[in-house]
């Protein structure tokens, strides 16, 4: 089977650059992030994972962000994970909610799968 190679621009956006020492990702290329001078590490990693997940599968939307649906009110999506050899990132469809006793918050799960040998951590 022939696999597709993921480019830096595919994964991190058109403004990504790298040299021998650095990888530079433009915050404006990330999804769900409002760029500020002090974005949290959590928000940056989440935005990177959200962007990566769209390579592997997502639902289609129009230019205004509205979902595109069939005449039966079903979302139209795509699933590309089988065309990449070493990585899969997707948003788990099973949603759940947490509460602090007052507010109810929807929690989404982003799953990252690596199909390579990971280093032994000590």
mmCIF file of C-alpha atoms in Angstrom:
data_model
loop_
_atom_site.group_PDB
_atom_site.id
_atom_site.type_symbol
_atom_site.label_atom_id
_atom_site.label_comp_id
_atom_site.label_asym_id
_atom_site.label_seq_id
_atom_site.Cartn_x
_atom_site.Cartn_y
_atom_site.Cartn_z
ATOM 1 C CA UNK A 1 0.000 0.000 0.000
ATOM 2 C CA UNK A 2 1.243 3.477 -0.832
ATOM 3 C CA UNK A 3 0.954 6.058 1.945
ATOM 4 C CA UNK A 4 0.764 9.841 1.797
ATOM 5 C CA UNK A 5 3.474 11.799 3.590
ATOM 6 C CA UNK A 6 2.261 14.524 5.932
ATOM 7 C CA UNK A 7 4.002 17.829 5.268
ATOM 8 C CA UNK A 8 4.818 20.432 7.895
ATOM 9 C CA UNK A 9 2.305 22.781 6.255
ATOM 10 C CA UNK A 10 -0.395 20.078 6.375
ATOM 11 C CA UNK A 11 0.152 19.569 10.073
ATOM 12 C CA UNK A 12 0.994 23.066 11.339
ATOM 13 C CA UNK A 13 -0.208 25.521 8.670
ATOM 14 C CA UNK A 14 1.177 27.382 5.695
ATOM 15 C CA UNK A 15 3.301 29.692 7.844
ATOM 16 C CA UNK A 16 5.383 26.945 9.474
ATOM 17 C CA UNK A 17 9.160 27.104 9.053
ATOM 18 C CA UNK A 18 12.060 25.091 10.353
ATOM 19 C CA UNK A 19 15.815 25.168 10.425
ATOM 20 C CA UNK A 20 18.382 22.968 12.097
ATOM 21 C CA UNK A 21 17.493 24.298 15.581
ATOM 22 C CA UNK A 22 13.906 25.570 15.531
ATOM 23 C CA UNK A 23 10.380 24.796 14.434
ATOM 24 C CA UNK A 24 8.234 27.939 14.126
ATOM 25 C CA UNK A 25 4.453 27.647 13.990
ATOM 26 C CA UNK A 26 2.261 30.691 13.422
ATOM 27 C CA UNK A 27 -0.468 30.858 16.046
ATOM 28 C CA UNK A 28 -2.809 32.265 13.406
ATOM 29 C CA UNK A 29 -2.533 28.944 11.511
ATOM 30 C CA UNK A 30 -3.878 26.956 14.459
ATOM 31 C CA UNK A 31 -7.547 26.080 15.024
ATOM 32 C CA UNK A 32 -9.644 27.316 17.909
ATOM 33 C CA UNK A 33 -6.907 29.608 19.235
ATOM 34 C CA UNK A 34 -7.082 33.342 19.739
ATOM 35 C CA UNK A 35 -3.418 34.353 19.457
ATOM 36 C CA UNK A 36 -2.093 36.373 22.375
ATOM 37 C CA UNK A 37 1.382 37.110 23.713
ATOM 38 C CA UNK A 38 0.871 34.577 26.504
ATOM 39 C CA UNK A 39 -1.300 31.678 25.280
ATOM 40 C CA UNK A 40 -1.182 28.785 27.722
ATOM 41 C CA UNK A 41 0.698 25.608 26.879
ATOM 42 C CA UNK A 42 -2.627 23.717 27.093
ATOM 43 C CA UNK A 43 -4.352 25.988 24.577
ATOM 44 C CA UNK A 44 -1.421 25.762 22.159
ATOM 45 C CA UNK A 45 -1.244 21.960 22.297
ATOM 46 C CA UNK A 46 -5.033 21.693 21.919
ATOM 47 C CA UNK A 47 -4.952 23.981 18.869
ATOM 48 C CA UNK A 48 -2.152 21.915 17.294
ATOM 49 C CA UNK A 49 -4.074 18.671 17.903
ATOM 50 C CA UNK A 50 -7.309 20.163 16.528
ATOM 51 C CA UNK A 51 -5.485 21.218 13.366
ATOM 52 C CA UNK A 52 -3.874 17.781 13.038
ATOM 53 C CA UNK A 53 -7.198 15.999 13.497
ATOM 54 C CA UNK A 54 -8.598 17.599 10.324
ATOM 55 C CA UNK A 55 -6.001 15.721 8.235
ATOM 56 C CA UNK A 56 -7.484 12.419 9.280
ATOM 57 C CA UNK A 57 -11.197 13.104 9.378
ATOM 58 C CA UNK A 58 -13.785 15.779 9.968
ATOM 59 C CA UNK A 59 -17.195 17.021 8.989
ATOM 60 C CA UNK A 60 -17.614 19.441 6.103
ATOM 61 C CA UNK A 61 -18.774 23.014 6.615
ATOM 62 C CA UNK A 62 -19.422 26.020 4.419
ATOM 63 C CA UNK A 63 -17.369 29.231 4.365
ATOM 64 C CA UNK A 64 -19.311 30.496 7.408
ATOM 65 C CA UNK A 65 -18.601 27.408 9.509
ATOM 66 C CA UNK A 66 -22.117 25.958 9.136
ATOM 67 C CA UNK A 67 -22.204 22.164 8.844
ATOM 68 C CA UNK A 68 -23.072 20.719 5.442
ATOM 69 C CA UNK A 69 -25.797 18.103 5.804
ATOM 70 C CA UNK A 70 -27.683 15.669 3.594
ATOM 71 C CA UNK A 71 -31.383 15.858 2.838
ATOM 72 C CA UNK A 72 -31.790 13.415 5.766
ATOM 73 C CA UNK A 73 -30.132 15.900 8.173
ATOM 74 C CA UNK A 74 -26.930 13.831 8.435
ATOM 75 C CA UNK A 75 -23.507 15.444 8.629
ATOM 76 C CA UNK A 76 -21.188 14.892 5.668
ATOM 77 C CA UNK A 77 -17.658 13.963 6.636
ATOM 78 C CA UNK A 78 -14.482 12.274 5.515
ATOM 79 C CA UNK A 79 -12.064 9.759 7.025
ATOM 80 C CA UNK A 80 -8.468 9.719 5.742
ATOM 81 C CA UNK A 81 -6.572 7.848 8.464
ATOM 82 C CA UNK A 82 -5.767 4.880 6.245
ATOM 83 C CA UNK A 83 -3.661 6.983 3.844
ATOM 84 C CA UNK A 84 -1.060 7.907 6.494
ATOM 85 C CA UNK A 85 1.448 5.330 7.688
ATOM 86 C CA UNK A 86 2.679 6.437 11.110
ATOM 87 C CA UNK A 87 0.094 8.697 12.735
ATOM 88 C CA UNK A 88 -3.614 9.096 13.324
ATOM 89 C CA UNK A 89 -5.321 11.927 15.215
ATOM 90 C CA UNK A 90 -9.074 12.144 15.612
ATOM 91 C CA UNK A 91 -11.795 13.573 17.805
ATOM 92 C CA UNK A 92 -13.638 10.795 19.589
ATOM 93 C CA UNK A 93 -17.356 10.975 18.801
ATOM 94 C CA UNK A 94 -18.392 9.805 22.251
ATOM 95 C CA UNK A 95 -18.935 13.052 24.138
ATOM 96 C CA UNK A 96 -19.410 13.306 27.860
ATOM 97 C CA UNK A 97 -20.088 16.067 30.349
ATOM 98 C CA UNK A 98 -18.555 17.124 33.649
ATOM 99 C CA UNK A 99 -19.974 19.418 36.269
ATOM 100 C CA UNK A 100 -18.585 21.443 39.118
ATOM 101 C CA UNK A 101 -21.980 21.300 40.831
ATOM 102 C CA UNK A 102 -23.209 24.428 39.047
ATOM 103 C CA UNK A 103 -21.987 24.448 35.461
ATOM 104 C CA UNK A 104 -22.198 21.603 32.958
ATOM 105 C CA UNK A 105 -19.256 21.423 30.526
ATOM 106 C CA UNK A 106 -19.029 19.267 27.406
ATOM 107 C CA UNK A 107 -15.722 17.408 27.172
ATOM 108 C CA UNK A 108 -14.260 16.310 23.840
ATOM 109 C CA UNK A 109 -11.505 13.717 23.581
ATOM 110 C CA UNK A 110 -8.704 14.003 21.027
ATOM 111 C CA UNK A 111 -7.056 10.638 20.335
ATOM 112 C CA UNK A 112 -3.510 10.451 18.970
ATOM 113 C CA UNK A 113 -2.187 7.124 17.714
ATOM 114 C CA UNK A 114 1.434 6.509 16.721
ATOM 115 C CA UNK A 115 2.312 3.448 14.670
ATOM 116 C CA UNK A 116 6.046 3.557 15.358
ATOM 117 C CA UNK A 117 8.275 2.208 18.079
ATOM 118 C CA UNK A 118 8.334 4.723 20.887
ATOM 119 C CA UNK A 119 11.594 5.249 22.763
ATOM 120 C CA UNK A 120 12.064 3.534 26.120
ATOM 121 C CA UNK A 121 11.415 6.136 28.815
ATOM 122 C CA UNK A 122 13.369 5.812 32.009
#
